Short mmCIF file of C-alpha atoms in Angstrom, two decimals:
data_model
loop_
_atom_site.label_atom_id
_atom_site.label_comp_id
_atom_site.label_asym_id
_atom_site.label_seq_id
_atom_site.Cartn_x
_atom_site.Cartn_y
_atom_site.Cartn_z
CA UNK A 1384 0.00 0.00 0.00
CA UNK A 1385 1.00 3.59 0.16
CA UNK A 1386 1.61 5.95 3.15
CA UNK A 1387 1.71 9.67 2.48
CA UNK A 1388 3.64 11.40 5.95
CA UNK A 1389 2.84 15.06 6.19
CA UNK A 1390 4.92 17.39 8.27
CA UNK A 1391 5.35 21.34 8.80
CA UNK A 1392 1.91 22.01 10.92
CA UNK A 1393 1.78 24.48 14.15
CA UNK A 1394 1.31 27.49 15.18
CA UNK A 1395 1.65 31.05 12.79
CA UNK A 1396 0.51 34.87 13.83
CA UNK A 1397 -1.71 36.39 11.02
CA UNK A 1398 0.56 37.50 7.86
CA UNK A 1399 2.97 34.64 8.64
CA UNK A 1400 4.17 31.95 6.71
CA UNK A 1401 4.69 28.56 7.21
CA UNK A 1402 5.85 25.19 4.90
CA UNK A 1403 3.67 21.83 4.68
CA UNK A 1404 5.62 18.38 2.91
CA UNK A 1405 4.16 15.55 2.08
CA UNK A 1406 6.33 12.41 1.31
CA UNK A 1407 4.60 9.13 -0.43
CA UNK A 1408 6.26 5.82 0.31
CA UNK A 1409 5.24 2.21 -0.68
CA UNK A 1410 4.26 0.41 -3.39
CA UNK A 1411 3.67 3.16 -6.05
CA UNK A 1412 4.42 2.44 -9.72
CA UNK A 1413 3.25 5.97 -10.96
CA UNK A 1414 1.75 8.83 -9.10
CA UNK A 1415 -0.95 10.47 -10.66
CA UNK A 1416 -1.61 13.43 -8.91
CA UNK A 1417 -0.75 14.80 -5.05
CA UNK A 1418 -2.69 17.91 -3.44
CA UNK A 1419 -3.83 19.31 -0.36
CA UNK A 1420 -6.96 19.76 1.44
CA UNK A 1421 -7.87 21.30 4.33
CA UNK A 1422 -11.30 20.81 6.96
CA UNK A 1423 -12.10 23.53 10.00
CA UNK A 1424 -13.73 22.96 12.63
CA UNK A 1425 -17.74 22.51 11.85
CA UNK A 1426 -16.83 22.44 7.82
CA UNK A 1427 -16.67 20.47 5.06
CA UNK A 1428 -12.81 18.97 3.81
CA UNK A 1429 -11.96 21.38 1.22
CA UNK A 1430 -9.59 21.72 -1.64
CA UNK A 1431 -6.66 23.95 -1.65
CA UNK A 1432 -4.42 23.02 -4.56
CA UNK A 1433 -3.49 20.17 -6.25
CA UNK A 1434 -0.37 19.41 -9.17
CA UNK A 1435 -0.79 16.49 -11.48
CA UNK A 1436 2.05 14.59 -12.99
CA UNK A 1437 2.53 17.02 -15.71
CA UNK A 1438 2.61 19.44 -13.79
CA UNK A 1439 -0.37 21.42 -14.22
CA UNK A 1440 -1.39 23.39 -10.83
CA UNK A 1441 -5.25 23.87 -9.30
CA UNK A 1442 -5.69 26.18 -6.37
CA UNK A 1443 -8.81 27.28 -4.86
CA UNK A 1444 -9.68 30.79 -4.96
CA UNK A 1445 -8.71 31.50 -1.32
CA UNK A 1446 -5.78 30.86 -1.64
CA UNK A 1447 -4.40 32.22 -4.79
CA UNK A 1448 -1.84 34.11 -4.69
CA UNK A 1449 -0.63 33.12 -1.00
CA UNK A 1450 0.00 29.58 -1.45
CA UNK A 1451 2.55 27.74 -3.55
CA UNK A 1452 1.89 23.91 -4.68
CA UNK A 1453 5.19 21.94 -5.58
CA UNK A 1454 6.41 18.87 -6.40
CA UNK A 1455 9.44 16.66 -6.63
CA UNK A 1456 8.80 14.25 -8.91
CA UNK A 1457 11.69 11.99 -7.88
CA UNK A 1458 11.26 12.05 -3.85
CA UNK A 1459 7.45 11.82 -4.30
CA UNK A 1460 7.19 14.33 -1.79
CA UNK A 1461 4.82 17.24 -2.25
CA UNK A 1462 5.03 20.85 -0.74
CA UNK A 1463 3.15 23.88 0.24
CA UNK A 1464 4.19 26.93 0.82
CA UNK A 1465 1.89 29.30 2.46
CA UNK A 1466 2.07 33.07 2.97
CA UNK A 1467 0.12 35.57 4.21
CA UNK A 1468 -1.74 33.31 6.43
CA UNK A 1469 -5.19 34.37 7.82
CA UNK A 1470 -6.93 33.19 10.92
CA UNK A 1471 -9.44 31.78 8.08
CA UNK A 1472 -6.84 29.38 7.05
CA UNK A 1473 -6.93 27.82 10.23
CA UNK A 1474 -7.50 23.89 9.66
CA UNK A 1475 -6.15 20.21 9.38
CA UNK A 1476 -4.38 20.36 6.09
CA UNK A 1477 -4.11 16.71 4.43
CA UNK A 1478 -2.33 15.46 1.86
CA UNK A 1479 -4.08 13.49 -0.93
CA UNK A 1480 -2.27 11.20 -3.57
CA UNK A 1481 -4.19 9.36 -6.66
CA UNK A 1482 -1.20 6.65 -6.98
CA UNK A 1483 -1.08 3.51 -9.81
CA UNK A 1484 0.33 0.41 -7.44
CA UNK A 1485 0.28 -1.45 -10.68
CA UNK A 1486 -0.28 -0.85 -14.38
CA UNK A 1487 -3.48 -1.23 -14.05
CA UNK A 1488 -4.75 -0.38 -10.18
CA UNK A 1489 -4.80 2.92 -8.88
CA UNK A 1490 -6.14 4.53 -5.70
CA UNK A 1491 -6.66 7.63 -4.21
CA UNK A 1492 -4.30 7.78 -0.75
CA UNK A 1493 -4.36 10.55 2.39
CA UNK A 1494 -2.17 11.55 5.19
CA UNK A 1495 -2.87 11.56 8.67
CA UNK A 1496 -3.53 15.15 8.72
CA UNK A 1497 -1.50 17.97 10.25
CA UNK A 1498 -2.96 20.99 11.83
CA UNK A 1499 -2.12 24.63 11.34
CA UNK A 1500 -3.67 27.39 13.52
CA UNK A 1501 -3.22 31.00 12.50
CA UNK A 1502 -3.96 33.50 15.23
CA UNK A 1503 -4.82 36.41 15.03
#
């Protein structure tokens, strides 16, 4: 199977910045796609960017322009740079992976979660 291990969570004033990885390990013959989400408390899990293999970038509206999606290819990791945090992007940020175990089988794969406060 495949474990995705996020890391970089904690605690960031309003207008600060803070880093989010996300390394994939296992049995993965191809990754399709990595991304994050994010859930607050009382809401729905929510997208906040994803890259696919090509490396073609989605964010979500709230975050554009403040947050940074990248990928290394070769260390299946994926990263997140945020800036200009708001108290609004308070949440449990997870990493998400859509990841080919075979030629043929394919699944989609999340971390554990990590949280990030922003206070304000």
């Amino acid at each position: 199977q495949v474990q995705l291990v996020e890391s970089g969570g904690g605690l960031v004033q309003t207008g600060g910045s803070r880093g989010l990885s996300c390394a994939a390990s296992g049995t993965i013959f191809r990754i399709i796609a990595m991304g994050w989400y994010r859930q607050a408390p009382g809401k729905e899990r929510e997208l906040v960017a994803t890259v696919n293999a090509g490396g073609s970038i989605n964010y979500a509206d709230s975050v554009k322009g403040r947050f940074t999606i990248s990928r290394d290819n070769a260390k299946n990791t994926v990263y997140l740079q945020m800036n200009s945090l708001k108290p609004e992007d308070t949440a449990v940020y997870y990493c998400n992976a859509y990841v080919y175990t075979s030629t043929t089988s394919w699944d989609a794969y999340w971390g554990q979660g990590t949280q990030v406060t922003v206070s304000s």
